[in-house]
Amino acid sequence: AFKALPAIAYLVLALAALLQLDWRLALAVLVFAPLPALIGLRAAPEQAARDRRLLAHWTGTFGRWTEVLGGIRTVKGQAMEQAESGRFLAAVAEGNAEAVRGARRDASTTAMQGLSAAAARLSVAGLGAWLVLQGHGTVGTLVAALQYVGGLFGPIQGLTGIYATVR
């Protein structure tokens, strides 16, 4: 709640300010604003499932290792130290590989969210420059709109992160 409420309040205020500046620039922002959230919402179930798999994997891996260490006399008595060590290291490698795949997927999701924010900035900059050149806007309005666009996408991505955490 301490993260979501301020983000929502800022989004509402920033959109209201953008509408006051120029409705056309606000519309350009609104076209791109849902994209980071949609990208994050699409990735959230996969992230949650991956987190559950990794938790189960690491719990099982270290639970078995704890059992092996607890029964180390039996393991040594049967000359299974190398086999147990190999099993443990293979499980660690498997868990690390899953974590790396997840990090790559998360990085591509974040990159796609960043690209949508960049597209919003470019569209506002292009439309705003065109409006200024046509005499339908001012440079000050364009600069202010670009500042609001820059500030809008952080809370949107933050809300998406909150959704993934809650899920």
Coordinates of N, CA, C and O in Angstrom, one line a residue:
A1 N 0.8 -1.2 0.0 CA 0.0 0.0 0.0 C 0.9 1.3 0.0 O 0.5 2.2 -0.7
F2 N 2.0 1.2 0.7 CA 2.9 2.4 0.8 C 3.6 2.6 -0.5 O 4.1 3.7 -0.8
K3 N 3.7 1.6 -1.4 CA 4.2 1.8 -2.7 C 3.2 2.1 -3.7 O 3.3 2.9 -4.6
A4 N 2.1 1.4 -3.6 CA 1.0 1.5 -4.7 C 0.3 2.8 -4.6 O 0.1 3.5 -5.7
L5 N -0.1 3.3 -3.4 CA -0.9 4.5 -3.3 C -0.2 5.7 -3.8 O -0.8 6.5 -4.6
P6 N 1.0 6.0 -3.4 CA 1.7 7.1 -4.0 C 1.9 7.1 -5.5 O 1.8 8.1 -6.2
A7 N 2.2 5.9 -6.0 CA 2.4 5.7 -7.5 C 1.1 6.0 -8.2 O 1.1 6.7 -9.2
I8 N 0.0 5.5 -7.7 CA -1.3 5.8 -8.3 C -1.7 7.3 -8.3 O -2.1 7.9 -9.3
A9 N -1.4 7.9 -7.1 CA -1.7 9.3 -7.0 C -0.8 10.1 -7.9 O -1.4 11.1 -8.6
Y10 N 0.4 9.8 -8.1 CA 1.3 10.5 -9.0 C 0.8 10.3 -10.4 O 0.8 11.3 -11.2
L11 N 0.4 9.1 -10.8 CA -0.1 8.9 -12.1 C -1.3 9.8 -12.5 O -1.4 10.4 -13.5
V12 N -2.2 9.8 -11.5 CA -3.4 10.6 -11.8 C -3.1 12.1 -11.9 O -3.5 12.7 -12.8
L13 N -2.2 12.6 -11.0 CA -1.9 14.0 -11.0 C -1.1 14.3 -12.3 O -1.3 15.4 -12.9
A14 N -0.1 13.5 -12.7 CA 0.7 13.7 -13.8 C -0.2 13.7 -15.1 O 0.0 14.5 -16.0
L15 N -1.1 12.8 -15.2 CA -2.0 12.7 -16.4 C -2.9 14.0 -16.4 O -3.1 14.5 -17.5
A16 N -3.4 14.4 -15.2 CA -4.2 15.6 -15.2 C -3.4 16.8 -15.6 O -3.9 17.7 -16.4
A17 N -2.1 16.9 -15.2 CA -1.3 18.0 -15.6 C -1.0 17.9 -17.1 O -1.0 19.0 -17.8
L18 N -0.7 16.7 -17.6 CA -0.5 16.6 -19.1 C -1.7 17.0 -19.9 O -1.6 17.7 -20.9
L19 N -2.9 16.7 -19.4 CA -4.1 17.1 -20.1 C -4.3 18.6 -20.1 O -4.8 19.2 -21.0
Q20 N -3.9 19.2 -19.0 CA -3.9 20.7 -18.9 C -2.9 21.3 -19.8 O -3.2 22.4 -20.4
L21 N -1.8 20.7 -20.0 CA -0.7 21.3 -20.9 C -1.2 21.2 -22.3 O -1.2 22.2 -23.1
D22 N -1.5 20.0 -22.8 CA -1.9 19.8 -24.2 C -2.6 18.4 -24.3 O -1.9 17.4 -24.0
W23 N -3.8 18.3 -24.7 CA -4.5 17.1 -24.7 C -3.9 16.1 -25.8 O -3.9 14.9 -25.6
R24 N -3.3 16.7 -26.8 CA -2.7 15.8 -27.9 C -1.5 15.1 -27.4 O -1.3 13.9 -27.7
L25 N -0.7 15.8 -26.6 CA 0.5 15.2 -26.0 C 0.1 14.1 -25.0 O 0.7 13.1 -24.9
A26 N -1.0 14.5 -24.2 CA -1.5 13.5 -23.2 C -2.0 12.2 -23.9 O -1.8 11.1 -23.4
L27 N -2.6 12.4 -25.0 CA -3.1 11.3 -25.8 C -2.0 10.4 -26.3 O -2.1 9.2 -26.3
A28 N -0.9 11.1 -26.8 CA 0.2 10.3 -27.2 C 0.8 9.5 -26.1 O 1.3 8.4 -26.3
V29 N 0.9 10.0 -24.9 CA 1.4 9.3 -23.7 C 0.4 8.1 -23.4 O 0.9 7.0 -23.1
L30 N -0.8 8.4 -23.4 CA -1.8 7.4 -23.1 C -1.8 6.2 -24.0 O -2.2 5.1 -23.6
V31 N -1.4 6.4 -25.2 CA -1.2 5.3 -26.2 C -0.2 4.3 -25.7 O -0.3 3.1 -25.8
F32 N 0.9 4.8 -25.1 CA 2.0 4.0 -24.7 C 2.0 3.6 -23.2 O 2.7 2.6 -22.8
A33 N 1.3 4.3 -22.4 CA 1.3 4.1 -21.0 C 1.0 2.7 -20.5 O 1.6 2.2 -19.6
P34 N 0.0 2.0 -21.2 CA -0.4 0.7 -20.7 C 0.7 -0.4 -21.1 O 0.7 -1.5 -20.5
L35 N 1.5 -0.1 -22.0 CA 2.4 -1.1 -22.5 C 3.3 -1.7 -21.5 O 3.5 -2.9 -21.4
P36 N 4.0 -0.9 -20.7 CA 4.9 -1.5 -19.6 C 4.1 -2.4 -18.7 O 4.6 -3.5 -18.3
A37 N 2.9 -2.0 -18.3 CA 2.1 -2.8 -17.4 C 1.7 -4.1 -18.1 O 1.7 -5.1 -17.4
L38 N 1.3 -4.0 -19.3 CA 0.8 -5.2 -20.0 C 2.0 -6.2 -20.2 O 1.8 -7.4 -20.0
I39 N 3.2 -5.7 -20.5 CA 4.4 -6.5 -20.6 C 4.7 -7.2 -19.3 O 5.0 -8.4 -19.2
G40 N 4.6 -6.4 -18.2 CA 4.9 -6.9 -16.9 C 3.8 -7.9 -16.4 O 4.2 -9.0 -15.8
L41 N 2.6 -7.7 -16.8 CA 1.5 -8.6 -16.4 C 1.6 -9.9 -17.1 O 1.4 -11.0 -16.6
R42 N 2.1 -9.8 -18.4 CA 2.3 -11.0 -19.2 C 3.4 -11.9 -18.6 O 3.4 -13.1 -18.6
A43 N 4.5 -11.2 -18.1 CA 5.6 -11.9 -17.5 C 5.4 -12.4 -16.1 O 6.1 -13.3 -15.7
A44 N 4.5 -11.8 -15.4 CA 4.4 -12.1 -13.9 C 4.0 -13.6 -13.6 O 4.7 -14.1 -12.7
P45 N 3.1 -14.2 -14.3 CA 2.9 -15.6 -14.0 C 4.1 -16.5 -14.2 O 4.4 -17.4 -13.4
E46 N 4.8 -16.3 -15.3 CA 6.1 -17.0 -15.5 C 7.1 -16.8 -14.4 O 7.7 -17.7 -13.9
Q47 N 7.2 -15.5 -14.0 CA 8.1 -15.2 -12.9 C 7.7 -15.9 -11.6 O 8.6 -16.5 -10.9
A48 N 6.5 -15.9 -11.3 CA 6.0 -16.5 -10.1 C 6.2 -18.0 -10.1 O 6.7 -18.6 -9.1
A49 N 5.9 -18.7 -11.2 CA 6.1 -20.1 -11.4 C 7.6 -20.4 -11.3 O 8.0 -21.4 -10.6
R50 N 8.5 -19.6 -11.9 CA 9.9 -19.8 -11.8 C 10.4 -19.7 -10.3 O 11.2 -20.5 -9.9
D51 N 9.9 -18.7 -9.6 CA 10.3 -18.5 -8.2 C 9.9 -19.7 -7.4 O 10.6 -20.2 -6.5
R52 N 8.7 -20.3 -7.6 CA 8.2 -21.5 -6.9 C 9.1 -22.7 -7.2 O 9.5 -23.4 -6.3
R53 N 9.4 -22.8 -8.5 CA 10.3 -24.0 -8.9 C 11.7 -23.8 -8.2 O 12.2 -24.8 -7.7
L54 N 12.2 -22.6 -8.3 CA 13.6 -22.4 -7.7 C 13.5 -22.6 -6.2 O 14.5 -23.3 -5.6
L55 N 12.5 -22.2 -5.5 CA 12.4 -22.4 -4.1 C 12.3 -23.9 -3.8 O 13.0 -24.4 -2.9
A56 N 11.5 -24.6 -4.5 CA 11.4 -26.1 -4.3 C 12.7 -26.8 -4.6 O 13.2 -27.7 -3.9
H57 N 13.4 -26.3 -5.7 CA 14.7 -26.9 -6.1 C 15.7 -26.7 -5.0 O 16.4 -27.7 -4.6
W58 N 15.9 -25.5 -4.5 CA 16.9 -25.2 -3.6 C 16.6 -25.8 -2.2 O 17.5 -26.3 -1.5
T59 N 15.3 -25.8 -1.8 CA 15.0 -26.5 -0.6 C 15.3 -28.0 -0.6 O 15.9 -28.5 0.3
G60 N 15.0 -28.6 -1.8 CA 15.3 -30.0 -1.9 C 16.8 -30.3 -2.0 O 17.3 -31.2 -1.3
T61 N 17.5 -29.4 -2.7 CA 19.0 -29.6 -2.8 C 19.7 -29.5 -1.5 O 20.5 -30.4 -1.1
F62 N 19.4 -28.4 -0.7 CA 20.0 -28.2 0.5 C 19.5 -29.1 1.6 O 20.2 -29.5 2.6
G63 N 18.2 -29.6 1.5 CA 17.7 -30.5 2.5 C 18.4 -31.9 2.3 O 18.8 -32.5 3.3
R64 N 18.6 -32.3 1.1 CA 19.4 -33.5 0.9 C 20.8 -33.4 1.4 O 21.3 -34.3 2.0
W65 N 21.4 -32.3 1.1 CA 22.8 -32.1 1.5 C 22.9 -32.1 3.0 O 23.9 -32.7 3.6
T66 N 21.9 -31.5 3.7 CA 21.9 -31.5 5.2 C 21.8 -33.0 5.7 O 22.5 -33.4 6.6
E67 N 20.9 -33.8 5.0 CA 20.8 -35.2 5.4 C 22.1 -35.9 5.2 O 22.5 -36.8 6.0
V68 N 22.8 -35.6 4.1 CA 24.1 -36.3 3.8 C 25.1 -35.9 4.8 O 25.8 -36.8 5.3
L69 N 25.1 -34.7 5.2 CA 26.1 -34.3 6.2 C 25.8 -34.8 7.6 O 26.7 -35.2 8.4
G70 N 24.5 -34.9 7.8 CA 24.0 -35.5 9.1 C 24.4 -37.0 9.2 O 24.7 -37.6 10.2
G71 N 24.4 -37.7 8.1 CA 24.7 -39.1 8.0 C 26.1 -39.4 7.4 O 26.3 -40.4 6.7
I72 N 27.0 -38.5 7.6 CA 28.3 -38.5 6.9 C 29.1 -39.8 7.2 O 29.8 -40.4 6.4
R73 N 28.9 -40.4 8.4 CA 29.6 -41.7 8.7 C 29.1 -42.8 7.8 O 29.9 -43.6 7.4
T74 N 27.8 -42.8 7.6 CA 27.2 -43.8 6.7 C 27.7 -43.6 5.3 O 28.0 -44.6 4.6
V75 N 27.7 -42.3 4.9 CA 28.1 -42.0 3.5 C 29.6 -42.5 3.4 O 29.9 -43.1 2.4
K76 N 30.4 -42.2 4.3 CA 31.8 -42.5 4.2 C 32.0 -44.1 4.3 O 32.8 -44.6 3.6
G77 N 31.2 -44.7 5.2 CA 31.2 -46.1 5.3 C 30.9 -46.8 4.0 O 31.4 -47.9 3.8
Q78 N 30.1 -46.3 3.2 CA 29.7 -46.9 1.9 C 30.6 -46.3 0.8 O 30.3 -46.5 -0.4
A79 N 31.5 -45.4 1.1 CA 32.4 -44.8 0.1 C 31.6 -44.0 -1.0 O 31.8 -44.1 -2.2
M80 N 30.6 -43.2 -0.5 CA 29.7 -42.5 -1.4 C 30.0 -41.0 -1.4 O 29.2 -40.2 -1.9
E81 N 31.1 -40.6 -0.8 CA 31.4 -39.1 -0.8 C 31.4 -38.5 -2.1 O 30.8 -37.4 -2.4
Q82 N 32.1 -39.1 -3.1 CA 32.2 -38.5 -4.4 C 30.8 -38.5 -5.1 O 30.5 -37.5 -5.8
A83 N 30.1 -39.6 -5.0 CA 28.8 -39.6 -5.6 C 27.8 -38.5 -5.0 O 27.1 -37.8 -5.8
E84 N 27.8 -38.4 -3.7 CA 27.0 -37.4 -3.1 C 27.5 -35.9 -3.4 O 26.7 -35.1 -3.7
S85 N 28.8 -35.8 -3.5 CA 29.3 -34.5 -3.9 C 28.9 -34.1 -5.3 O 28.5 -33.0 -5.6
G86 N 29.1 -35.1 -6.2 CA 28.7 -34.9 -7.6 C 27.2 -34.6 -7.7 O 26.8 -33.8 -8.5
R87 N 26.4 -35.3 -7.0 CA 24.9 -35.1 -7.0 C 24.6 -33.7 -6.6 O 23.8 -33.0 -7.2
F88 N 25.3 -33.3 -5.5 CA 25.0 -31.9 -5.0 C 25.5 -30.8 -6.0 O 24.7 -29.9 -6.3
L89 N 26.7 -31.0 -6.5 CA 27.2 -30.0 -7.5 C 26.3 -30.0 -8.8 O 26.1 -28.9 -9.4
A90 N 25.8 -31.1 -9.2 CA 24.9 -31.2 -10.4 C 23.6 -30.4 -10.1 O 23.1 -29.7 -10.9
A91 N 23.1 -30.6 -8.9 CA 21.8 -29.9 -8.5 C 22.1 -28.4 -8.4 O 21.2 -27.6 -8.8
V92 N 23.2 -28.0 -7.9 CA 23.6 -26.6 -7.8 C 23.7 -26.0 -9.2 O 23.2 -24.9 -9.5
A93 N 24.3 -26.7 -10.1 CA 24.5 -26.2 -11.5 C 23.1 -26.1 -12.2 O 22.8 -25.2 -12.9
E94 N 22.2 -27.1 -11.9 CA 20.9 -27.0 -12.5 C 20.1 -25.8 -11.9 O 19.4 -25.1 -12.7
G95 N 20.2 -25.6 -10.6 CA 19.5 -24.4 -10.1 C 20.1 -23.1 -10.6 O 19.3 -22.2 -10.9
N96 N 21.4 -23.0 -10.7 CA 22.0 -21.8 -11.3 C 21.6 -21.6 -12.7 O 21.4 -20.4 -13.1
A97 N 21.5 -22.7 -13.5 CA 21.1 -22.5 -14.9 C 19.7 -22.0 -15.0 O 19.4 -21.1 -15.8
E98 N 18.8 -22.5 -14.1 CA 17.4 -22.0 -14.1 C 17.4 -20.5 -13.7 O 16.7 -19.7 -14.3
A99 N 18.2 -20.1 -12.7 CA 18.3 -18.7 -12.3 C 18.8 -17.8 -13.4 O 18.3 -16.7 -13.6
V100 N 19.8 -18.3 -14.1 CA 20.3 -17.5 -15.3 C 19.3 -17.3 -16.4 O 19.1 -16.2 -16.9
R101 N 18.6 -18.4 -16.7 CA 17.5 -18.3 -17.7 C 16.4 -17.3 -17.2 O 16.0 -16.5 -18.0
G102 N 16.1 -17.3 -16.0 CA 15.1 -16.4 -15.4 C 15.6 -15.0 -15.5 O 14.9 -14.0 -15.8
A103 N 16.9 -14.8 -15.2 CA 17.5 -13.4 -15.2 C 17.5 -12.9 -16.7 O 17.2 -11.7 -16.9
R104 N 17.8 -13.8 -17.6 CA 17.7 -13.3 -19.0 C 16.3 -12.9 -19.4 O 16.1 -11.9 -20.1
R105 N 15.3 -13.7 -19.0 CA 13.9 -13.5 -19.3 C 13.5 -12.1 -18.7 O 12.8 -11.3 -19.3
D106 N 13.9 -12.0 -17.4 CA 13.5 -10.7 -16.7 C 14.2 -9.5 -17.4 O 13.6 -8.4 -17.4
A107 N 15.4 -9.7 -17.8 CA 16.1 -8.6 -18.5 C 15.4 -8.2 -19.8 O 15.3 -7.0 -20.1
S108 N 15.0 -9.2 -20.5 CA 14.3 -8.9 -21.8 C 12.9 -8.2 -21.5 O 12.5 -7.3 -22.2
T109 N 12.2 -8.6 -20.4 CA 11.0 -8.0 -20.1 C 11.2 -6.5 -19.7 O 10.5 -5.6 -20.2
T110 N 12.3 -6.3 -18.9 CA 12.6 -4.9 -18.5 C 13.0 -4.1 -19.7 O 12.6 -2.9 -19.8
A111 N 13.7 -4.7 -20.6 CA 14.2 -4.0 -21.8 C 12.9 -3.6 -22.7 O 12.9 -2.5 -23.2
M112 N 12.0 -4.5 -22.8 CA 10.8 -4.2 -23.6 C 10.0 -3.1 -22.9 O 9.4 -2.2 -23.6
Q113 N 9.9 -3.1 -21.6 CA 9.2 -2.0 -20.9 C 10.0 -0.7 -21.1 O 9.3 0.3 -21.3
G114 N 11.3 -0.7 -21.1 CA 12.1 0.5 -21.3 C 11.9 1.0 -22.7 O 11.8 2.2 -23.0
L115 N 11.8 0.1 -23.7 CA 11.6 0.5 -25.1 C 10.2 1.2 -25.3 O 10.1 2.1 -26.0
S116 N 9.2 0.7 -24.5 CA 7.9 1.3 -24.7 C 7.9 2.7 -24.0 O 7.3 3.6 -24.6
A117 N 8.6 2.9 -23.0 CA 8.8 4.2 -22.4 C 9.5 5.1 -23.3 O 9.2 6.3 -23.5
A118 N 10.6 4.6 -24.0 CA 11.3 5.4 -24.9 C 10.5 5.8 -26.1 O 10.5 6.9 -26.6
A119 N 9.6 4.9 -26.6 CA 8.7 5.1 -27.7 C 7.7 6.3 -27.3 O 7.4 7.1 -28.1
A120 N 7.3 6.2 -26.0 CA 6.4 7.3 -25.6 C 7.1 8.7 -25.6 O 6.6 9.7 -26.1
R121 N 8.3 8.7 -25.1 CA 9.1 9.9 -25.1 C 9.3 10.4 -26.5 O 9.2 11.6 -26.8
L122 N 9.7 9.5 -27.4 CA 9.9 9.9 -28.8 C 8.7 10.4 -29.5 O 8.7 11.4 -30.2
S123 N 7.6 9.8 -29.2 CA 6.3 10.2 -29.8 C 5.9 11.6 -29.3 O 5.5 12.5 -30.1
V124 N 6.1 11.8 -28.0 CA 5.8 13.1 -27.4 C 6.7 14.2 -28.0 O 6.3 15.3 -28.3
A125 N 8.0 13.8 -28.1 CA 9.0 14.8 -28.6 C 8.7 15.1 -30.0 O 8.7 16.3 -30.4
G126 N 8.4 14.1 -30.8 CA 8.1 14.3 -32.2 C 6.8 15.1 -32.4 O 6.7 16.1 -33.2
L127 N 5.7 14.7 -31.8 CA 4.4 15.4 -31.9 C 4.6 16.8 -31.3 O 4.1 17.8 -31.9
G128 N 5.3 17.0 -30.2 CA 5.4 18.3 -29.6 C 6.2 19.2 -30.5 O 5.9 20.4 -30.6
A129 N 7.3 18.7 -31.1 CA 8.1 19.5 -32.0 C 7.3 20.0 -33.2 O 7.3 21.1 -33.6
W130 N 6.5 19.0 -33.7 CA 5.6 19.4 -34.8 C 4.6 20.5 -34.4 O 4.3 21.4 -35.2
L131 N 4.0 20.3 -33.2 CA 3.1 21.3 -32.7 C 3.7 22.7 -32.6 O 3.1 23.7 -32.9
V132 N 4.9 22.7 -32.0 CA 5.7 24.0 -31.9 C 6.0 24.6 -33.2 O 5.8 25.8 -33.4
L133 N 6.4 23.8 -34.2 CA 6.7 24.3 -35.5 C 5.4 24.8 -36.2 O 5.5 25.8 -37.0
Q134 N 4.3 24.2 -35.9 CA 3.0 24.7 -36.5 C 2.4 25.9 -35.8 O 1.4 26.4 -36.2
G135 N 3.0 26.3 -34.7 CA 2.5 27.4 -33.9 C 1.4 27.0 -33.0 O 0.7 27.9 -32.4
H136 N 1.2 25.7 -32.7 CA 0.1 25.2 -31.9 C 0.5 24.9 -30.5 O -0.3 24.3 -29.7
G137 N 1.8 25.1 -30.2 CA 2.3 24.8 -28.8 C 3.6 25.6 -28.6 O 4.1 26.3 -29.5
T138 N 4.1 25.5 -27.4 CA 5.3 26.2 -27.0 C 6.4 25.2 -26.6 O 6.1 24.1 -26.3
V139 N 7.6 25.7 -26.6 CA 8.7 24.9 -26.2 C 8.6 24.5 -24.8 O 8.9 23.4 -24.4
G140 N 8.1 25.5 -23.9 CA 7.9 25.2 -22.5 C 6.9 24.1 -22.3 O 7.1 23.2 -21.4
T141 N 5.8 24.1 -23.0 CA 4.9 23.0 -22.9 C 5.5 21.7 -23.3 O 5.3 20.6 -22.6
L142 N 6.3 21.7 -24.4 CA 6.9 20.4 -24.8 C 7.9 19.9 -23.7 O 7.9 18.7 -23.4
V143 N 8.7 20.8 -23.2 CA 9.7 20.4 -22.1 C 8.9 19.9 -20.9 O 9.3 18.8 -20.3
A144 N 7.9 20.6 -20.5 CA 7.1 20.1 -19.3 C 6.5 18.7 -19.6 O 6.5 17.8 -18.8
A145 N 5.9 18.5 -20.8 CA 5.3 17.3 -21.2 C 6.4 16.1 -21.1 O 6.1 15.0 -20.7
L146 N 7.6 16.4 -21.7 CA 8.6 15.4 -21.6 C 9.0 15.1 -20.2 O 9.3 13.9 -19.9
Q147 N 9.0 16.0 -19.3 CA 9.3 15.7 -17.9 C 8.3 14.8 -17.3 O 8.6 13.9 -16.5
Y148 N 7.0 15.1 -17.6 CA 5.9 14.3 -17.1 C 6.0 12.9 -17.6 O 5.8 11.9 -16.9
V149 N 6.3 12.8 -18.9 CA 6.5 11.4 -19.5 C 7.6 10.7 -18.8 O 7.4 9.5 -18.5
G150 N 8.7 11.3 -18.6 CA 9.8 10.7 -17.9 C 9.4 10.2 -16.5 O 9.8 9.1 -16.0
G151 N 8.6 10.9 -15.8 CA 8.2 10.6 -14.5 C 7.0 9.6 -14.4 O 6.8 8.9 -13.4
L152 N 6.3 9.4 -15.5 CA 5.1 8.5 -15.5 C 5.5 7.1 -15.5 O 4.8 6.2 -14.9
F153 N 6.5 6.7 -16.3 CA 6.8 5.3 -16.5 C 7.4 4.6 -15.4 O 7.3 3.4 -15.2
G154 N 8.1 5.4 -14.5 CA 8.6 4.7 -13.3 C 7.5 4.2 -12.4 O 7.6 3.0 -12.0
P155 N 6.5 5.0 -12.0 CA 5.4 4.4 -11.2 C 4.6 3.3 -11.9 O 4.2 2.4 -11.3
I156 N 4.5 3.4 -13.2 CA 3.8 2.3 -14.0 C 4.6 1.0 -13.8 O 4.0 0.0 -13.5
Q157 N 5.9 1.1 -14.0 CA 6.7 -0.2 -13.8 C 6.7 -0.6 -12.3 O 6.7 -1.8 -12.0
G158 N 6.7 0.4 -11.4 CA 6.6 0.0 -10.0 C 5.3 -0.7 -9.6 O 5.4 -1.6 -8.9
L159 N 4.2 -0.2 -10.2 CA 3.0 -0.9 -10.0 C 3.0 -2.3 -10.5 O 2.4 -3.2 -9.9
T160 N 3.6 -2.5 -11.7 CA 3.7 -3.8 -12.3 C 4.5 -4.7 -11.3 O 4.2 -5.9 -11.2
G161 N 5.6 -4.2 -10.8 CA 6.4 -5.0 -9.8 C 5.6 -5.3 -8.6 O 5.8 -6.4 -8.0
I162 N 4.8 -4.4 -8.1 CA 4.0 -4.7 -7.0 C 3.0 -5.9 -7.3 O 2.8 -6.8 -6.5
Y163 N 2.4 -5.8 -8.5 CA 1.5 -6.9 -8.9 C 2.2 -8.2 -8.9 O 1.7 -9.2 -8.4
A164 N 3.4 -8.3 -9.4 CA 4.2 -9.5 -9.4 C 4.5 -10.0 -8.0 O 4.4 -11.2 -7.7
T165 N 4.9 -9.1 -7.1 CA 5.1 -9.5 -5.7 C 3.9 -10.0 -5.1 O 4.0 -11.0 -4.4
V166 N 2.8 -9.3 -5.2 CA 1.6 -9.8 -4.6 C 1.1 -11.2 -5.1 O 0.7 -12.0 -4.4
R167 N 1.3 -11.3 -6.4 CA 0.9 -12.6 -7.1 C 1.8 -13.7 -6.5 O 1.4 -14.8 -6.2

